[in-house]
Short mmCIF file of C-alpha atoms and ligand atoms in Angstrom, two decimals:
data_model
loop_
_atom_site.label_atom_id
_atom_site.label_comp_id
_atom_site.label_asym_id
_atom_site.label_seq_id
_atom_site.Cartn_x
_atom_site.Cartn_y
_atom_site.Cartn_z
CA UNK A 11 -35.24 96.33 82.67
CA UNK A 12 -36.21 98.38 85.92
CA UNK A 13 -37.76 101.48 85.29
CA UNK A 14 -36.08 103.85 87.47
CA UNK A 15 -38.78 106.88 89.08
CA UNK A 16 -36.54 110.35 88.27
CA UNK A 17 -35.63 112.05 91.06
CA UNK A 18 -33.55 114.99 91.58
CA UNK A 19 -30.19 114.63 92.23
CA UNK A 20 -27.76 115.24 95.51
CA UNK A 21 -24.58 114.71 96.34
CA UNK A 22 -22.80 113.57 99.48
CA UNK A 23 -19.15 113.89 99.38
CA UNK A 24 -18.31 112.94 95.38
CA UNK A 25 -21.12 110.28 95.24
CA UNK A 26 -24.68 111.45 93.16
CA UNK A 27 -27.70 110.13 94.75
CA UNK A 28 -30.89 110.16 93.02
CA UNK A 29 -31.01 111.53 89.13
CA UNK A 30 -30.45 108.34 87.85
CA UNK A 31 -27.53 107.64 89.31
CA UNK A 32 -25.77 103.98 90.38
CA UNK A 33 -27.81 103.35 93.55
CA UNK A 34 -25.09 103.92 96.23
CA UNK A 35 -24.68 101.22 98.86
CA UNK A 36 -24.73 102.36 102.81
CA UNK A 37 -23.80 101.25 105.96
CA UNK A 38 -23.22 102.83 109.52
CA UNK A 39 -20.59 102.03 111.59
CA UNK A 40 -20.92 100.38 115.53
CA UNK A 41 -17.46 101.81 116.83
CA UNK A 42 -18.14 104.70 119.60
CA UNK A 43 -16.97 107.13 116.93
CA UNK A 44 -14.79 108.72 119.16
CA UNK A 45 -12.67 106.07 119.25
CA UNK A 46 -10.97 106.91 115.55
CA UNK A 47 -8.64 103.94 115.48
CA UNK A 48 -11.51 101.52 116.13
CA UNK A 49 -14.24 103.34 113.78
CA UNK A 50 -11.17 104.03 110.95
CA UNK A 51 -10.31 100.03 110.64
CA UNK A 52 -14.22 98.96 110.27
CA UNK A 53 -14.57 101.98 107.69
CA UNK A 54 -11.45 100.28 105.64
CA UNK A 55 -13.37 97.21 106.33
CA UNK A 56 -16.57 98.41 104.45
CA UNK A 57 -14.71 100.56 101.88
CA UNK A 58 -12.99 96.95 100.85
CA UNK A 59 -16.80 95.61 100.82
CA UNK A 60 -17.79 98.28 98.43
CA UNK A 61 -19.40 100.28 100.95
CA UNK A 62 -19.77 104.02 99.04
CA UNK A 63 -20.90 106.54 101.75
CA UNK A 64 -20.45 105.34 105.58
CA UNK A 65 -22.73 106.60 108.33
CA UNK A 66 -21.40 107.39 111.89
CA UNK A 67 -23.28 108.08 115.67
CA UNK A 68 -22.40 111.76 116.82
CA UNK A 69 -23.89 111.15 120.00
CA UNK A 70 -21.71 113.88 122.03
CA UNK A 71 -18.87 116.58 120.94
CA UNK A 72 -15.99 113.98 121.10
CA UNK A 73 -17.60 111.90 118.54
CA UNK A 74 -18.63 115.19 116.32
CA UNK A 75 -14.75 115.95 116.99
CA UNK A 76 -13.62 112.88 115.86
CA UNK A 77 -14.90 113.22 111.83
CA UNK A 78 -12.06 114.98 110.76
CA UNK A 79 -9.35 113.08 111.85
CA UNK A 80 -11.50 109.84 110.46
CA UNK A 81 -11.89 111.55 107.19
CA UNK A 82 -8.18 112.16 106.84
CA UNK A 83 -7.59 108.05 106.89
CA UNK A 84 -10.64 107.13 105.04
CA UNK A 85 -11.87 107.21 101.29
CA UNK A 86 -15.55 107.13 101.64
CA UNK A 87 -17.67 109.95 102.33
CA UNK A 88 -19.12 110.40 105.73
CA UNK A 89 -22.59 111.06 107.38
CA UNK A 90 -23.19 112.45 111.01
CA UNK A 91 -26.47 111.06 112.34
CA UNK A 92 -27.39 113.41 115.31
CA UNK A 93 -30.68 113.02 117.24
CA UNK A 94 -32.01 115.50 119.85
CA UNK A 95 -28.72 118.35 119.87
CA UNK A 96 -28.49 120.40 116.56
CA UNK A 97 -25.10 122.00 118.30
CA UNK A 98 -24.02 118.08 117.94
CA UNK A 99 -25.00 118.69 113.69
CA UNK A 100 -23.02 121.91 113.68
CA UNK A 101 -20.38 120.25 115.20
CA UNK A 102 -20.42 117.51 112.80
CA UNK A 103 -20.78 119.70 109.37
CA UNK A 104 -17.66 121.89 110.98
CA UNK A 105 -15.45 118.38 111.51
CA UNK A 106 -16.02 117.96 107.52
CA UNK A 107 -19.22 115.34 107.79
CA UNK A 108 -20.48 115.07 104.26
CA UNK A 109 -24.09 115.37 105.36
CA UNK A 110 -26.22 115.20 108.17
CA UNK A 111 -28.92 112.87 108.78
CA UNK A 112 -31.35 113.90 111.59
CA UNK A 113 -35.26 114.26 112.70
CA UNK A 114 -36.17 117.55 112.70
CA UNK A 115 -38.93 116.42 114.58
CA UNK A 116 -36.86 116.03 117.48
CA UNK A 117 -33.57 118.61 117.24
CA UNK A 118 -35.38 121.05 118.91
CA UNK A 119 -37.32 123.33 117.06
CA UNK A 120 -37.47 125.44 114.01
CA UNK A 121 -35.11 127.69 115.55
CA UNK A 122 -32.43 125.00 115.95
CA UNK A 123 -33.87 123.37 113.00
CA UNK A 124 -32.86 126.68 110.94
CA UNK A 125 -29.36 127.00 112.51
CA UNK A 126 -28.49 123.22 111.15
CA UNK A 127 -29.83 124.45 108.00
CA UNK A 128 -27.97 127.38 107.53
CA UNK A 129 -24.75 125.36 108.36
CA UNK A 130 -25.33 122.99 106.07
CA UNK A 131 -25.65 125.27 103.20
CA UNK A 132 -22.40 127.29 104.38
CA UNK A 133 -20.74 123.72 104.08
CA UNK A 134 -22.57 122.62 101.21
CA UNK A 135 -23.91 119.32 102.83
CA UNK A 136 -26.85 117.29 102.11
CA UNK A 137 -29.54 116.66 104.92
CA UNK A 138 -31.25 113.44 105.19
CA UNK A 139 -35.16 113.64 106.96
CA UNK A 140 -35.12 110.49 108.44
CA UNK A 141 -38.43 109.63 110.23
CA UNK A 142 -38.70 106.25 111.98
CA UNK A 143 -41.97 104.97 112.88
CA UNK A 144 -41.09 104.90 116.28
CA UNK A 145 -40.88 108.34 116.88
CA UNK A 146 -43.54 110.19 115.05
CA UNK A 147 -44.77 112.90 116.63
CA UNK A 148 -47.66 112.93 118.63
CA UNK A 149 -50.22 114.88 116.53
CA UNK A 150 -49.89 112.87 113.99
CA UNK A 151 -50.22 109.59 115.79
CA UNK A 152 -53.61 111.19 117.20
CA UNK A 153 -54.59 112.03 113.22
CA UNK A 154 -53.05 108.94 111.71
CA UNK A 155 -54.22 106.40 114.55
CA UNK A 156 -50.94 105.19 115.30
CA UNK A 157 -47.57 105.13 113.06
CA UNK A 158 -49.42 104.17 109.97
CA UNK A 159 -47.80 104.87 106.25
CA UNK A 160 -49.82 107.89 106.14
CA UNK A 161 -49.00 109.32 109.43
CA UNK A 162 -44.88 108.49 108.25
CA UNK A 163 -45.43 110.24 104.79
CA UNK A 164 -47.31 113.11 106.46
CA UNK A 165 -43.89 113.72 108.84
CA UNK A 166 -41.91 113.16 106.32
CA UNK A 167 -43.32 116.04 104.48
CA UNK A 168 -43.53 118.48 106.89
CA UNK A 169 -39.96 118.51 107.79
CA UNK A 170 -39.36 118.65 104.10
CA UNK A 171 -41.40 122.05 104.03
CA UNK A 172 -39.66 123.36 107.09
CA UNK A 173 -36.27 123.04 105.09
CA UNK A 174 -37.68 124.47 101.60
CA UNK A 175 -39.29 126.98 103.39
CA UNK A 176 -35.95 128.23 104.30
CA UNK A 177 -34.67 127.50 101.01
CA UNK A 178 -32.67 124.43 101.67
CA UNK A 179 -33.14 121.46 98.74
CA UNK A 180 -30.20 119.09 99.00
CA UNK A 181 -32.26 116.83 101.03
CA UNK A 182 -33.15 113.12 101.28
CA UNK A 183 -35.65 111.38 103.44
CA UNK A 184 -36.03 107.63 104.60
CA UNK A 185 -38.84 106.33 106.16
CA UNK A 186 -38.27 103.60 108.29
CA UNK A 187 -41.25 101.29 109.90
CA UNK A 188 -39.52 97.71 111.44
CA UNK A 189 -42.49 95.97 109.59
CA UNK A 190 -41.92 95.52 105.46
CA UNK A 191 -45.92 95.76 104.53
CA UNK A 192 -45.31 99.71 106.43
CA UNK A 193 -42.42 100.30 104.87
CA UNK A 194 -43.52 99.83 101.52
CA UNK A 195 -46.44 101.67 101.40
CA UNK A 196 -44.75 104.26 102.80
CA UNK A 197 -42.18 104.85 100.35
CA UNK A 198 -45.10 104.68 97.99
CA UNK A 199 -46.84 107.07 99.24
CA UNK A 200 -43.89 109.43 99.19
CA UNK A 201 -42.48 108.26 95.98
CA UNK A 202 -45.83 109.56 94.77
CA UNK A 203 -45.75 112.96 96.13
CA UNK A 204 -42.23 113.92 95.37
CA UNK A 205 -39.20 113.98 93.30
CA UNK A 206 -36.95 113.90 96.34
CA UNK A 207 -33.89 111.10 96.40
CA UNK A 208 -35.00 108.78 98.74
CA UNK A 209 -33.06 106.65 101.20
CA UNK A 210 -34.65 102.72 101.37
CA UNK A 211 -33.90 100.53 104.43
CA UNK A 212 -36.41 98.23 106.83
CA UNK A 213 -35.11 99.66 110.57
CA UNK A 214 -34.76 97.23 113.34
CA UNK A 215 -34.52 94.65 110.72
CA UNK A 216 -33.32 92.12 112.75
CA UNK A 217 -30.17 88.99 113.31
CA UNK A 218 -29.13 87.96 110.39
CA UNK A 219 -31.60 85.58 108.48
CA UNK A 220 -34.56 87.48 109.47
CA UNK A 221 -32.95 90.77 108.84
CA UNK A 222 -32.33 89.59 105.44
CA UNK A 223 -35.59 88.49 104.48
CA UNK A 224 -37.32 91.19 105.78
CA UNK A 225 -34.66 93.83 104.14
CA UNK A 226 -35.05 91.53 100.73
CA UNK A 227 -38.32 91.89 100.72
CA UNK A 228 -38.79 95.67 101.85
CA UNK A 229 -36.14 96.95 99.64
CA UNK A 230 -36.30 94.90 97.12
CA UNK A 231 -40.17 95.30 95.97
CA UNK A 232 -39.27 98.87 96.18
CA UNK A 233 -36.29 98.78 94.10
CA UNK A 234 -38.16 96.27 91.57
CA UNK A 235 -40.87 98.97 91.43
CA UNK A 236 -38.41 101.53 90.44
CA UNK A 237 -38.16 103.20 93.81
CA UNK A 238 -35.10 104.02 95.68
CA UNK A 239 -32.14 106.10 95.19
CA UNK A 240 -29.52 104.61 97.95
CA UNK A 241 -30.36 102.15 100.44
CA UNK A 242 -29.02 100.55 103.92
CA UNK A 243 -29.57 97.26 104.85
CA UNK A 244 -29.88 96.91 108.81
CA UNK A 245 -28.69 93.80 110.16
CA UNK A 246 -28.10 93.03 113.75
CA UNK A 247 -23.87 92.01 112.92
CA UNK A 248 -20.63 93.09 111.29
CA UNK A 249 -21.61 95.98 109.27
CA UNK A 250 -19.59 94.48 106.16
CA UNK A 251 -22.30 92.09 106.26
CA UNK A 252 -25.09 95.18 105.67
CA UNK A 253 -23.08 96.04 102.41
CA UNK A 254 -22.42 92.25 100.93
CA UNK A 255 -26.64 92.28 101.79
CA UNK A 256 -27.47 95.48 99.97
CA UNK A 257 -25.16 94.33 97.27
CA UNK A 258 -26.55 91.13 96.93
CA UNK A 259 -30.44 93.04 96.73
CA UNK A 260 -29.15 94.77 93.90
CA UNK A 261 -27.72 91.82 92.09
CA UNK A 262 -30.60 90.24 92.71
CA UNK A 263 -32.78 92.48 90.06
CA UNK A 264 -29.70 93.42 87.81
CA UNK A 265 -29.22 96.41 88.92
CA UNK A 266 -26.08 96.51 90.31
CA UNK A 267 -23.32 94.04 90.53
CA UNK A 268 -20.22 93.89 92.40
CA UNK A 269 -17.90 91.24 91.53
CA UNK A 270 -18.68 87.64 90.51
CA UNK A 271 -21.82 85.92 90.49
CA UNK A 272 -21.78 82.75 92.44
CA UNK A 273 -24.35 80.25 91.49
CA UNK A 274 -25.00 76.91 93.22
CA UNK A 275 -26.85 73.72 92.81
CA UNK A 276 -28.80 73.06 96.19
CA UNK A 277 -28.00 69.57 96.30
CA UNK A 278 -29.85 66.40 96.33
CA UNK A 279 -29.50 63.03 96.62
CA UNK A 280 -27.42 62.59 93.57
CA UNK A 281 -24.80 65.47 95.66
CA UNK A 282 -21.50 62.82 96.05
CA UNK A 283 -19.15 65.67 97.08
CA UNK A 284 -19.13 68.08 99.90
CA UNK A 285 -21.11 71.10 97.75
CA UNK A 286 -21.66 73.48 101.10
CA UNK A 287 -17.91 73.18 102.14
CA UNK A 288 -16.48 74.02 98.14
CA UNK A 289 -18.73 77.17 97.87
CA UNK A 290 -17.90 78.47 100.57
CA UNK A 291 -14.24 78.12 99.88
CA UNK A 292 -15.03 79.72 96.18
CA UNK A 293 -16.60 82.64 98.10
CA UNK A 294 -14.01 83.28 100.32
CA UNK A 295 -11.42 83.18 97.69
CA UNK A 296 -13.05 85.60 95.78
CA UNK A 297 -14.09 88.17 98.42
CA UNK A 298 -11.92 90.88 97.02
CA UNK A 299 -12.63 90.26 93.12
CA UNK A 300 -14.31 92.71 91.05
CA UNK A 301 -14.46 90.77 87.86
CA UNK A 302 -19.05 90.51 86.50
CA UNK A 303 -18.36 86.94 85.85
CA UNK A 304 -20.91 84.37 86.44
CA UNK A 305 -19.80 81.22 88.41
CA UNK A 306 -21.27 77.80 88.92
CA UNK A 307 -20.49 75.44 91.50
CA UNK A 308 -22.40 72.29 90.97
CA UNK A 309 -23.49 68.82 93.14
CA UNK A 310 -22.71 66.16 89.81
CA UNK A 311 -21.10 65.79 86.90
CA UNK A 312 -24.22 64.11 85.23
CA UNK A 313 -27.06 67.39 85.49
CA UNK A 314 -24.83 69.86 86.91
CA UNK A 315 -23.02 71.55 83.49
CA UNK A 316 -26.52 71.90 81.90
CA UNK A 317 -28.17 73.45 84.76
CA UNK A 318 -26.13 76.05 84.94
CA UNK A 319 -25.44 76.54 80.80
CA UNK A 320 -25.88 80.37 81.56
CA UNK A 321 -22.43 80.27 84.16
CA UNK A 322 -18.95 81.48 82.05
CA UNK A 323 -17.31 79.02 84.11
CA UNK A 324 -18.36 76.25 86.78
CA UNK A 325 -17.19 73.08 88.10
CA UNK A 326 -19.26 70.06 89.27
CA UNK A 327 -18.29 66.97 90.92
CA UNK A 328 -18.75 63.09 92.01
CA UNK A 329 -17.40 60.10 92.55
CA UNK A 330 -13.99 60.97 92.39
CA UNK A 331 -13.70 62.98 89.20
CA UNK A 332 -14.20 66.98 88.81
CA UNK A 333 -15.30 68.46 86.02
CA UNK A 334 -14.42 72.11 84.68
CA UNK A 335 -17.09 73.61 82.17
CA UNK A 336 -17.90 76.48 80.25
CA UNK A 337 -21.17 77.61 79.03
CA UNK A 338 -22.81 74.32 79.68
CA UNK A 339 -20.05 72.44 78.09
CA UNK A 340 -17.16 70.54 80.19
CA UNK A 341 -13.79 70.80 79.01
CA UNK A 342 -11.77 69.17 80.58
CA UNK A 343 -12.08 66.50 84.21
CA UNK A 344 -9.40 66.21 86.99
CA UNK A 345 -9.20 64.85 90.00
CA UNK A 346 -12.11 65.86 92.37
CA UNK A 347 -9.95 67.05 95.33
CA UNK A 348 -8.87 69.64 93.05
CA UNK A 349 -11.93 71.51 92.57
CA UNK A 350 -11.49 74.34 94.15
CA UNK A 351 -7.82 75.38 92.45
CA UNK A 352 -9.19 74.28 89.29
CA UNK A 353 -12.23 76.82 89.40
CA UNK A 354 -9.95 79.71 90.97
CA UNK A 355 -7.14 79.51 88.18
CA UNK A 356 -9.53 79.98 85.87
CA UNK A 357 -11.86 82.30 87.22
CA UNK A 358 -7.81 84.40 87.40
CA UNK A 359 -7.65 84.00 83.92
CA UNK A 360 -10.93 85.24 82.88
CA UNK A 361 -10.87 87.70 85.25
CA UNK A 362 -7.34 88.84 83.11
CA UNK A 363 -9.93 89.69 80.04
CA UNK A 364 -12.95 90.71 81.80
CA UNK A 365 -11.44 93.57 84.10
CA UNK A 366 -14.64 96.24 84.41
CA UNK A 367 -14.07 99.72 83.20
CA UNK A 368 -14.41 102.42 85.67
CA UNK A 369 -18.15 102.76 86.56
CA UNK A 370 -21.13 105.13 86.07
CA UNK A 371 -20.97 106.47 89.29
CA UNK A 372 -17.08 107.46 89.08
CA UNK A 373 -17.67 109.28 85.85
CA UNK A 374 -20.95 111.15 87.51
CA UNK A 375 -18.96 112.42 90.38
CA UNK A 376 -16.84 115.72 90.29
CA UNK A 377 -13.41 115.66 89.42
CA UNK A 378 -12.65 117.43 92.53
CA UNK A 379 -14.86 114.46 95.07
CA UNK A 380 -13.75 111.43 93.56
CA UNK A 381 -13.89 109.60 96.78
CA UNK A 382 -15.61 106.66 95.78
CA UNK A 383 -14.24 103.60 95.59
CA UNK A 384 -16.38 102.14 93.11
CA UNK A 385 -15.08 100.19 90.46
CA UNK A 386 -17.36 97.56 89.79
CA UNK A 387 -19.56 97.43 86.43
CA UNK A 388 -23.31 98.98 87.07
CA UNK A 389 -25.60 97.91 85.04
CA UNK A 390 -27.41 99.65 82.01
CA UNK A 391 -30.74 100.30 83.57
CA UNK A 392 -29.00 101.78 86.70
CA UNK A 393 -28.64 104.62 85.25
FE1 LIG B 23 -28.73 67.38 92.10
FE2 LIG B 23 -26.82 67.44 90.25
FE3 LIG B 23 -28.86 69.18 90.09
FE4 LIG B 23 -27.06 69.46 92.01
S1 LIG B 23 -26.69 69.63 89.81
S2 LIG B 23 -29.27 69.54 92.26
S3 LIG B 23 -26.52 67.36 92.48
S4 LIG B 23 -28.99 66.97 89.89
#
């Protein structure tokens, strides 16, 4: 069981971060967010992927303008991420953003710095101090030789100061490098030093296979490690693809699950049957389910069932027969085209008995910013 580090506890819309909480699964959107239609539908998109809190570009007024009448149609809470214009962040908290995520490195100031702040508090919004390797300022690439964990951590800090020192504590912070070996020992570092909920992600992550090594890797050590209170996975594609990613990260070390566990054989030269094409189709089909059930979809008949003794159900194939079994044992064989309906109609039936109770982060969120739509189990030592 992961160890958890405590941290304190925030809130954006109804969904805790940090505190122990169920580690909330992000994503931003890549609509101009000014077009609401067009940023609405991917929203529903990721709220149906299990997406809890949504991120959006406020790059002018129109797109600050625009929150509102996106919240109206949407379940999820929302963040503004403003760079450069704190008007833009005022704008944003005013349209009903459920936080703000900027650089207060680069807003413009303590004086602007301060007037974000103080709106945020009127609105009771979170603030996330997101530095980014890339832009660290320049004293403390001249101190830190270069964008080096240390210089990151040391930024990181100091904007946290500026908003304590004005009495402002709903914060977050993310530290972003593009390289894992960075990132990590920067959220060390930090992890070290304070007790603040912190935001994990790898930036600039990359297409889709390196993206999701490198976000694996970055997030995941950090997670194993007990480090991390929500996280983001940045992939160069559909954002939906960001959440099944950070999902998967979580399900990965137990943390978190969202629906069934597919498990898969990966073939060899016993494989009669077309393994890549039927787990796909299994996937597909079972997109939208939310039952924990662990599922095994197997190259033969011979090895396949005891391989995967740990799946509830599974199916395995060859040579013209398929095989349905349960717990390592088959129970009953068919004909191998029907694999796939086989597996399905009974994954529907077990899903029947196995329907997940409402999970830890509904019953940690205020009855009055129940927004989330999570309903899948969270594991034990999530929280
Ligand atoms: Fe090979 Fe069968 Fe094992 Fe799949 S289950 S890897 S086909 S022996």
């Amino acid at each position: 069981m992961i160890q958890r580090r405590m941290t304190r506890q925030i809130r954006v819309g109804g969904v805790p971060i940090g505190g122990g909480a169920p580690i909330p699964v992000q994503s931003m959107t890549n609509t101009p967010t000014q077009d609401v239609s067009a940023t609405v539908a991917q929203i529903r998109r990721l709220e149906e992927a299990g997406c809890d809190i949504v991120r959006v570009a406020v790059p002018d007024a129109a797109a600050a303008q625009a929150i509102g009448a996106i919240k109206a149609r949407i379940r999820i809470p929302v963040i503004a991420d403003v760079h450069f214009d704190h008007r833009l962040a005022i704008a944003a908290a005013r349209s009903g953003a459920d936080g703000l995520r900027i650089n207060p490195g680069n807003i413009g100031g303590s004086k602007k710095v301060k007037e974000v702040v103080e709106c945020a508090r009127n609105y009771g919004i979170p603030i996330r101090i997101g530095v980014n390797s890339g832009s660290l300022e320049k004293d403390l690439l001249n101190k830190y030789n270069g964008a080096t964990p240390e210089g990151m951590v040391a930024s990181a800090l100091r904007h946290v100061e500026l908003l304590r020192a004005l009495d402002f504590h709903d914060i977050k912070v993310s530290l972003k490098a593009s390289d894992v070996r960075r990132t990590v020992a920067a959220y060390r570092q930090l992890s070290a030093v304070t007790d603040l909920p912190l935001h994990l992600g790898v930036t600039e992550a990359g297409t889709l296979f390196s993206g999701l090594i490198k976000s694996a890797l970055g997030i995941g050590t950090l997670l194993a490690e007990g480090i991390g209170d929500t996280l983001r996975v940045s992939l160069t594609r559909d954002p939906v693809e960001e959440v099944r990613a950070g999902y998967e990260i979580l399900a990965a070390l137990d943390i978190r699950r969202r629906g069934p566990e597919i498990i898969a054989c990966p073939t060899c030269g016993r494989t009669r049957i077309d393994l890549f094409g039927i787990v796909e189709q299994v996937e597909k089909a079972l997109t939208a389910s939310r039952a924990p059930i662990k599922i095994a979809v197997m190259g033969c008949v011979v090895n396949g069932p005891g391989e995967a003794r740990e799946a509830d159900i599974g199916i395995a194939g060859g040579d013209g027969i398929g095989a349905l079994f349960r717990k390592g044992k088959v129970i009953r064989t068919f004909p191998e085209e029907q694999l796939v309906e086989v597996l399905l109609k009974e994954v529907a039936k077990l899903e029947k008995r196995r329907r997940p109770k409402a999970d830890g982060l509904k019953s940690g969120a205020s009855a009055a910013g129940r927004r989330s739509t999570l309903t899948e189990r969270t594991f034990k030592n999530n929280g």
